[in-house]
Coordinates of C-alpha atoms in Angstrom, one line a residue:
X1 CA 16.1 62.1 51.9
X2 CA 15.9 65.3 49.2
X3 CA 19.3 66.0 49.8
X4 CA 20.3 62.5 49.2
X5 CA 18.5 62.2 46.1
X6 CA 20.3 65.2 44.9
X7 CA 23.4 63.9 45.5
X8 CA 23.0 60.6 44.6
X9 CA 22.3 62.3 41.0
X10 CA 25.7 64.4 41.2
X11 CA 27.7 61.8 42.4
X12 CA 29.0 60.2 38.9
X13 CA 28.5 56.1 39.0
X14 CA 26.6 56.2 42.5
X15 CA 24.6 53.1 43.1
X16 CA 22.5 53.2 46.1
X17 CA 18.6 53.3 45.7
X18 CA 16.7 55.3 48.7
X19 CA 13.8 53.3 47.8
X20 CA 13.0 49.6 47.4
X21 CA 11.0 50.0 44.6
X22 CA 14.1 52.1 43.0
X23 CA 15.8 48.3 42.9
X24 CA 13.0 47.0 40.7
X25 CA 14.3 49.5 37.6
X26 CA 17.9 47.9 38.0
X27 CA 17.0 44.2 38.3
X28 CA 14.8 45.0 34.6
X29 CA 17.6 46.6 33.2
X30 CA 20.0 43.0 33.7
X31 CA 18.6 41.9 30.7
X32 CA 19.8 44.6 28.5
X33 CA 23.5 43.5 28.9
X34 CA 22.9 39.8 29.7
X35 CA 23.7 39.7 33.0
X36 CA 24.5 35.8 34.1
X37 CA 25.1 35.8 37.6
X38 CA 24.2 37.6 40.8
X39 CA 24.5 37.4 44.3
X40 CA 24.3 39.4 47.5
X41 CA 26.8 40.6 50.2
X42 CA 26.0 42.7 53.3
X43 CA 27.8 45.5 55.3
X44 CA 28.4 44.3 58.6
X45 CA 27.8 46.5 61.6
X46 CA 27.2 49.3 60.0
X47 CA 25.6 51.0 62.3
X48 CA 28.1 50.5 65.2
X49 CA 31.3 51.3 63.2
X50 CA 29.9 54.7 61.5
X51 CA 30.7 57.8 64.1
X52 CA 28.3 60.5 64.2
X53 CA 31.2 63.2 63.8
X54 CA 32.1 61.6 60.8
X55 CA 28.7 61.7 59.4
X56 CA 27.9 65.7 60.6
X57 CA 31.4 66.4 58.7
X58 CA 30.5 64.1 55.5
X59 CA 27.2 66.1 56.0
X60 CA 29.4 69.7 55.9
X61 CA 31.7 68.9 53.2
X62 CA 28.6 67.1 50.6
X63 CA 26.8 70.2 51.2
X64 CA 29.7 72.8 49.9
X65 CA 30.6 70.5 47.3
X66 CA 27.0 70.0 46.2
X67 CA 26.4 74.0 46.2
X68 CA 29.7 74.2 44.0
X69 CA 28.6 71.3 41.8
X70 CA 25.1 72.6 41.6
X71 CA 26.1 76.3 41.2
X72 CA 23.8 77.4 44.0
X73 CA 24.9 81.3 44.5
X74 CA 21.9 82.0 47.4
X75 CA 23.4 82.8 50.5
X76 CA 21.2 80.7 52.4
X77 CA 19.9 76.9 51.4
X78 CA 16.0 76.0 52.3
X79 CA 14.4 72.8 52.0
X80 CA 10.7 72.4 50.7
X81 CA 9.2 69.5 52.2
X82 CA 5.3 68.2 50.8
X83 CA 3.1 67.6 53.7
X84 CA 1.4 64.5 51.5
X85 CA 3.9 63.3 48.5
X86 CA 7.9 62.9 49.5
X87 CA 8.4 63.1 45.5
X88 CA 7.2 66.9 45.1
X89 CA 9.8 67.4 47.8
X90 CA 12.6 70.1 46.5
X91 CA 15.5 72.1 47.8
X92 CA 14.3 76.0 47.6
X93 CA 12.0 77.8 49.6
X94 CA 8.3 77.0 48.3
X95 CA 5.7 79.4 48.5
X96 CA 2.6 76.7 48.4
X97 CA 0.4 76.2 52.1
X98 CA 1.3 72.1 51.9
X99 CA 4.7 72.5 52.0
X100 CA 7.0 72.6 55.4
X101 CA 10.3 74.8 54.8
X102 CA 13.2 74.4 57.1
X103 CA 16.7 76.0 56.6
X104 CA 19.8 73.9 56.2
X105 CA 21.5 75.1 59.3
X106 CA 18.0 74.1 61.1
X107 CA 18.3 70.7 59.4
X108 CA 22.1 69.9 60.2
X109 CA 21.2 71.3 63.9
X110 CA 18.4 68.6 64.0
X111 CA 20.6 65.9 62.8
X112 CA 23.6 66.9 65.0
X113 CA 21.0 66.7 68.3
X114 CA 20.1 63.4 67.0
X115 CA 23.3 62.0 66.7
X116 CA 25.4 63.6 69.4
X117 CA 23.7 65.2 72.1
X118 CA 20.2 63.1 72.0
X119 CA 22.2 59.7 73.1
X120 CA 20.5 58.9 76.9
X121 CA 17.8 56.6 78.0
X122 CA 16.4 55.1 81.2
X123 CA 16.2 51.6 81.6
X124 CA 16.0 48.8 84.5
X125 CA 16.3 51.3 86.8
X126 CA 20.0 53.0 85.1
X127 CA 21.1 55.7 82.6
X128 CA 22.5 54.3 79.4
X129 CA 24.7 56.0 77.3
X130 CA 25.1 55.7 73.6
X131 CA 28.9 57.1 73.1
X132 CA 30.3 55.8 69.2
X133 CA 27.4 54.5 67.2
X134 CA 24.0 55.6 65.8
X135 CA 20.9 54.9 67.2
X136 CA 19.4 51.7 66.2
X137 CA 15.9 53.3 64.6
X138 CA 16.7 57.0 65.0
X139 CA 15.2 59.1 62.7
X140 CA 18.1 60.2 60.9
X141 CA 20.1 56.9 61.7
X142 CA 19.4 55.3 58.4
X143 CA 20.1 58.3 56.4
X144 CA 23.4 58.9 58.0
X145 CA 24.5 55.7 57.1
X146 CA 23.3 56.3 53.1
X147 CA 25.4 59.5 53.1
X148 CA 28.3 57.6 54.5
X149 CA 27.8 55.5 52.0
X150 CA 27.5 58.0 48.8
X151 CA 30.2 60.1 50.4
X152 CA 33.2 57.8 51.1
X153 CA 32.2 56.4 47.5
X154 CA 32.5 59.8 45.8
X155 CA 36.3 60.4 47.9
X156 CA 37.3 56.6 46.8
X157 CA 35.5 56.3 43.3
X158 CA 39.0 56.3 41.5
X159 CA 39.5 52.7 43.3
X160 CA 36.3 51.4 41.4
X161 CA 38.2 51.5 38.2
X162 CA 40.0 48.5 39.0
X163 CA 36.5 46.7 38.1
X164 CA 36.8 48.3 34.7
X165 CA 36.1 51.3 33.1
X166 CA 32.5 53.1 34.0
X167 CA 30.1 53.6 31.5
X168 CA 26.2 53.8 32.0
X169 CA 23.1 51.6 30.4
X170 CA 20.3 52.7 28.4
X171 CA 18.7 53.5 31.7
X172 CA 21.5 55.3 33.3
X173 CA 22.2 52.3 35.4
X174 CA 26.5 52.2 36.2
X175 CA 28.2 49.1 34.9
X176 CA 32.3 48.4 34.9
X177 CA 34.0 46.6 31.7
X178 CA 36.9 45.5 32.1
X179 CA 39.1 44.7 29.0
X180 CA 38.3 41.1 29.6
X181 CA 35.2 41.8 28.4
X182 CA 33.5 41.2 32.3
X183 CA 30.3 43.5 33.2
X184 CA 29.9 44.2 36.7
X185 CA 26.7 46.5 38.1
X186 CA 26.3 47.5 41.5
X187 CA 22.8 48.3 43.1
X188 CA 22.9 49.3 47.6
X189 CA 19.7 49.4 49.2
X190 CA 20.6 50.3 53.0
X191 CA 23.3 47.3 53.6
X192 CA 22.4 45.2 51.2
X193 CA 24.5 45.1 48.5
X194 CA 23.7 43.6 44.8
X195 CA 26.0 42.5 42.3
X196 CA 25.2 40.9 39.3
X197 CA 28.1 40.4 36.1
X198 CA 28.9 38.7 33.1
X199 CA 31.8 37.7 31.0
X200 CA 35.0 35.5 32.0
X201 CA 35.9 35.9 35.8
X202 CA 32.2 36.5 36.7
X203 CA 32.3 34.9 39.9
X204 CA 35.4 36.6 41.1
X205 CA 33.0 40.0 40.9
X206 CA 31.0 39.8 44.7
X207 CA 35.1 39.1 46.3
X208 CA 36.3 42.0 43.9
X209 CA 33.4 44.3 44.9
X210 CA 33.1 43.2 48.9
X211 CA 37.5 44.6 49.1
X212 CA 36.8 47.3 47.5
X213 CA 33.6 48.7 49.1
X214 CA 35.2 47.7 52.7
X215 CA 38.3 50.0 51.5
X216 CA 36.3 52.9 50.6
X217 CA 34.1 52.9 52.9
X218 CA 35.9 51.9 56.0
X219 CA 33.4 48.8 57.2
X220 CA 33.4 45.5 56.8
X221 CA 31.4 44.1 53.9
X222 CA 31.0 40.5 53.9
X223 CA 29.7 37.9 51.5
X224 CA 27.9 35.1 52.3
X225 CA 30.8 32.5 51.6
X226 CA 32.5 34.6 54.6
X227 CA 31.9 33.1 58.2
X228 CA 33.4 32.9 61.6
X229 CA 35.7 29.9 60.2
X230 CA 36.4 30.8 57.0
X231 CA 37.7 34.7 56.0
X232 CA 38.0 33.9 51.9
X233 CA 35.6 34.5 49.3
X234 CA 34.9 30.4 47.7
X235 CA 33.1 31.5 44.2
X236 CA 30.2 29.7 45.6
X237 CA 27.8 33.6 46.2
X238 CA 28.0 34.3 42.4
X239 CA 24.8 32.3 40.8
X240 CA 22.1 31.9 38.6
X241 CA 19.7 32.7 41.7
X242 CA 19.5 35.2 44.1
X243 CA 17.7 35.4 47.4
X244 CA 17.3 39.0 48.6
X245 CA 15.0 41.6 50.0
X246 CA 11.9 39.6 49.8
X247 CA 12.5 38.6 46.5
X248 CA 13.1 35.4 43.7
X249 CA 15.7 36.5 41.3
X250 CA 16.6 34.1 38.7
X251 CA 18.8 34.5 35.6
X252 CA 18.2 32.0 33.0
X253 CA 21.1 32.9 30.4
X254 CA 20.9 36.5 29.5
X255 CA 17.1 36.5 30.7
X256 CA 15.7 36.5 34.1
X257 CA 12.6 36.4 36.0
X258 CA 11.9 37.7 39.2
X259 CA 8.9 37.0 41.6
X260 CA 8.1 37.3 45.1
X261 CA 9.9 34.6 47.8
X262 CA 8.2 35.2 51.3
X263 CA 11.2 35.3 53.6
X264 CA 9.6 32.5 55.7
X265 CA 10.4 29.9 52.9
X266 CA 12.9 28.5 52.0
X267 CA 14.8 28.1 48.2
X268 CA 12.8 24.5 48.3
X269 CA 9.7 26.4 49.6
X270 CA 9.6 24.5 52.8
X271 CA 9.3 26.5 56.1
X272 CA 12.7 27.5 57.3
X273 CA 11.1 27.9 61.3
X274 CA 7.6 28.2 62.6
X275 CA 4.6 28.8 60.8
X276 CA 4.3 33.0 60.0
X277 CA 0.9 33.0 60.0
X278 CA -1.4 33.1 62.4
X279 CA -3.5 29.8 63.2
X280 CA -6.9 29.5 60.6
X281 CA -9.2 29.6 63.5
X282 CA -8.0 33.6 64.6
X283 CA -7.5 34.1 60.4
X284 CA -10.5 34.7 58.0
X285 CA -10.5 34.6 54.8
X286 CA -11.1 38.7 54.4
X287 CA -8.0 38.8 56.9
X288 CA -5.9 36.4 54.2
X289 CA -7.5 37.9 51.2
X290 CA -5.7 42.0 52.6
X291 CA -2.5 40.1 53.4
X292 CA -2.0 38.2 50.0
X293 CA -3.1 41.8 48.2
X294 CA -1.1 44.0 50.3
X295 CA 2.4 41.9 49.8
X296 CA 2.0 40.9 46.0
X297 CA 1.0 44.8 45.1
X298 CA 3.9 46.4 47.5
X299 CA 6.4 44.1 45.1
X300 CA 4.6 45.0 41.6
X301 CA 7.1 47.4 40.6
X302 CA 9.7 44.4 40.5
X303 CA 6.8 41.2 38.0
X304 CA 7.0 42.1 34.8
X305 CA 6.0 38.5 33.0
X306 CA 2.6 36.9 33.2
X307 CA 4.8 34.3 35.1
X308 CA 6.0 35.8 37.5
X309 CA 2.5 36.9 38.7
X310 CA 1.0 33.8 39.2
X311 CA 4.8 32.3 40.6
X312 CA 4.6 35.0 43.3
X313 CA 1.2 33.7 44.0
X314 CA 1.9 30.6 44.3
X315 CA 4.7 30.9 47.1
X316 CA 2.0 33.0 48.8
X317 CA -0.4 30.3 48.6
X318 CA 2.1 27.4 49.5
X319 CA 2.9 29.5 53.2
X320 CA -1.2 29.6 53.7
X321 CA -1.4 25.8 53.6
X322 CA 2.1 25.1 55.4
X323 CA 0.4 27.0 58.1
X324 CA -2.6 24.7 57.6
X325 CA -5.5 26.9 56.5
X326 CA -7.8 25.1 54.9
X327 CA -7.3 24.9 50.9
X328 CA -10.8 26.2 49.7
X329 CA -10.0 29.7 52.3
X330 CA -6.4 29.8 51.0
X331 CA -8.0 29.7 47.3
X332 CA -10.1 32.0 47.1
X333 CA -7.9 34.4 48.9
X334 CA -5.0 34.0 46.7
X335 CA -7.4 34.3 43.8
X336 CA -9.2 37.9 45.3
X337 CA -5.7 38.9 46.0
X338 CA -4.5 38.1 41.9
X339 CA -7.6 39.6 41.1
X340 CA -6.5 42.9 42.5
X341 CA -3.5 42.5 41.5
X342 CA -3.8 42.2 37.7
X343 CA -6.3 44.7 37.6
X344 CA -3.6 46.8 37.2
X345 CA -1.9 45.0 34.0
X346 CA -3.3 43.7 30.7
X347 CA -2.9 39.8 32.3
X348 CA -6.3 37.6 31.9
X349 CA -7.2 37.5 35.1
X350 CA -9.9 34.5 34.6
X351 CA -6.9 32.1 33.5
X352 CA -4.7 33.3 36.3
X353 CA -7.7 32.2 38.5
X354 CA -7.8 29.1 36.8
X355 CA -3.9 28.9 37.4
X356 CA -4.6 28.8 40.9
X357 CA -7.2 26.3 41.1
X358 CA -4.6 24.3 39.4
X359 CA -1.6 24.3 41.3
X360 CA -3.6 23.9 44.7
X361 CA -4.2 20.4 43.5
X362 CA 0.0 19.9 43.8
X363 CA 0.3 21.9 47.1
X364 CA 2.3 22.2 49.3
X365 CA 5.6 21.0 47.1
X366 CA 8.5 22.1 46.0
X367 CA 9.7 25.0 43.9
X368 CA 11.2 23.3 40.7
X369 CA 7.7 21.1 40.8
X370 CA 5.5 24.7 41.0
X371 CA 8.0 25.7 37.8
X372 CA 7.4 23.0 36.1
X373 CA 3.7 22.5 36.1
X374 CA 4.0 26.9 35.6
X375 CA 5.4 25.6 32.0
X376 CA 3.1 23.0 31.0
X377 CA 0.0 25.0 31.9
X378 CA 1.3 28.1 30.2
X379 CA 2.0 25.8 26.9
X380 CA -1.9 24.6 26.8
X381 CA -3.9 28.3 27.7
X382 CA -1.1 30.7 27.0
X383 CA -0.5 32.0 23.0
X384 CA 2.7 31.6 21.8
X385 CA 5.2 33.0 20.0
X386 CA 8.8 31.7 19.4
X387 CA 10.0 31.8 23.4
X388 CA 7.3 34.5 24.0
X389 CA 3.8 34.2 25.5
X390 CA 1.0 36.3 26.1
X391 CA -2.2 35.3 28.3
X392 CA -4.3 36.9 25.3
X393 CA -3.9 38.8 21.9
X394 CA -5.5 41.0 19.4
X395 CA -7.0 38.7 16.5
X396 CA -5.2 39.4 13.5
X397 CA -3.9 38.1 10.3
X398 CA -0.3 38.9 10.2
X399 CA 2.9 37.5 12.0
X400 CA 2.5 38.6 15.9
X401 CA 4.1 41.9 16.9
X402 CA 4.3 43.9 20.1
X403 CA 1.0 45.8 19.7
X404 CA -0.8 42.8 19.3
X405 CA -0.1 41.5 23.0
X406 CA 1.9 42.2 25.9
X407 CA 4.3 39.7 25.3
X408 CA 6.4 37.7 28.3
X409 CA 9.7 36.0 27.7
X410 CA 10.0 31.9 29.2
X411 CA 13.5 32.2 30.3
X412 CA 13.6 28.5 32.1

């Protein structure tokens, strides 16, 4: 994962994130060039269609060419691994006790036994053997496939420019402009594949992106328009909402808002199979209280609005009483949980309680309904300002400003 990280950062307009919460900066960063649309493709098979020579040689060539880029004149590469934090981890040979050094060659031998030679297992009584794939949950599987993925796109990049021209964001985010004025920005996370644009031919940008990225990197990348009947992109994938990775993205205009959409709802936030929790009789509400705190704080890298707290507690709440655990239990969970949760913002937390209390009189119903009762509760307790609101502000007699409050943008 180091040596991806460093390469990602050579590799000029590289767009894959090692780390979900890495996604969190890019989905922020749509508002600062208006972003409109976005949607999601998906790389098919990628585990099956990548060869493990391919990867050892991708491994070989990024290595020489990141030593050239780098300048790296030591005749021998180490890595420095931290026994406790992956983000102190560094190429070089560290002196500290808590690191764990390994040379390069002992590296690409470990990956090159885990690819090629480590391939048998026992089961139902015969040997199976894994001949043209990587391993499904092999320890280096996933990181192959990311450095298949930076690789091809450094060899291929030149293609990219029939998106537009590259240029970079504030953030250092890529983008493409073409001289129609369209914006296209690209963000991977493992095969998962976002693309949000902007400007005329918009929603021509996921069947642009999906031929290019199958070109250069040799897989099939598929939108989901694509199916078993029908092999053409229909402009439908390109929207103002986007479903993905756990999450609710929503672009209203050149804003958006993002919250958290458990995967067991659906975009009406009805059940899309079974209930995902477990009966109320095994579940207490200590057990429901750790669950609602431990999804809504592994997503709070991605909520920046006052809203979209209390929306991502709501869909949290709204799978409790699907699954029929009672409403008082499901409550005060979700309200512990929030608690915890805005503990580590400047939000009031005693009218996001109340926020709670209020919307469990509605539920279970529908998305749009939650939205809309989200406005007209926000336009009674919240302050306001223009399009902006705050759940609280410094007393003062001038016209607000930014120090006053940490102000949220309505963007429905």
């Amino acid at each position: 994962t180091c040596f991806l990280r460093l390469l990602s950062k050579e590799v000029t307009g590289c767009f894959l994130h090692l780390s979900i919460q890495d996604v969190a900066g890019w989905l922020d960063d749509l508002n600062s060039w208006g972003c409109t649309v976005i949607g999601e493709a998906d790389c098919k098979d990628q585990f099956n269609r990548i060869l493990p020579r391919d990867v050892l040689q991708h491994l070989d060539d990024a290595t020489q060419w990141l030593r050239n880029e780098r300048q790296w004149r030591a005749t021998q590469m180490f890595w420095s691994i931290h026994k406790y934090d992956k983000c102190l981890d560094r190429c070089g040979k560290a002196n500290a006790y808590n690191f764990d050094v390994i040379s390069h060659e002992e590296l690409t031998g470990l990956i090159r036994f885990c690819l090629q030679e480590d391939r048998f297992c026992v089961a139902v009584g015969q040997c199976w053997s894994r001949a043209f794939a990587l391993p499904m949950g092999g320890p280096f599987s996933a990181q192959a496939a990311d450095l298949h993925s930076i690789w091809k796109f450094h060899l291929n990049k030149q293609r990219f420019y029939e998106l537009g021209e590259l240029s970079f964001t504030a953030r250092g985010f890529p983008i493409w402009k073409n001289p129609n004025g369209r914006i296209v920005s690209l963000a991977q996370f493992r095969d998962n594949i976002l693309v949000a644009a902007v400007g005329v031919g918009a929603t021509w940008a996921m069947a642009d992106v999906c031929r290019l990225l199958a070109t250069a990197w040799s897989l099939r990348v598929l939108c989901p328009c694509i199916t078993d009947t029908n092999q053409d992109c229909l402009r439908q994938c390109m929207g103002s909402t986007l479903y993905a990775l756990g999450l609710a993205a929503s672009r209203h205009g050149s804003c958006g808002t993002v919250c958290v959409h458990p995967s067991a709802l659906d975009a009406s936030w009805n059940l899309k199979h079974g209930a995902p929790l477990q009966s109320a009789w095994a579940v207490n509400e200590t057990s429901l209280t750790n669950l609602f705190t431990g999804v809504l704080m592994n997503y709070r890298r991605f909520l920046s609005s006052w809203g979209d707290y209390l929306l991502s507690a709501s869909a949290w709440l709204q799978v409790s009483l699907l699954c029929e655990h009672p409403k008082g239990v499901a409550v005060r969970a979700c309200q512990h949980a929030l608690h915890r949760l805005l503990s580590h913002t400047p939000h009031d937390v005693s009218l996001s309680k109340r926020w709670v209390t209020c919307i469990a009189h509605h539920m279970p119903c529908s998305d749009s309904h939650v939205r809309s009762c989200l406005r007209q509760w926000l336009q009674k307790y919240a302050v306001w300002h223009g399009k902006r609101y705050a759940s609280w502000h410094i007393p003062h007699e001038d016209s607000h400003t930014d120090w006053c409050a940490d102000w949220s943008i309505w963007a429905e």
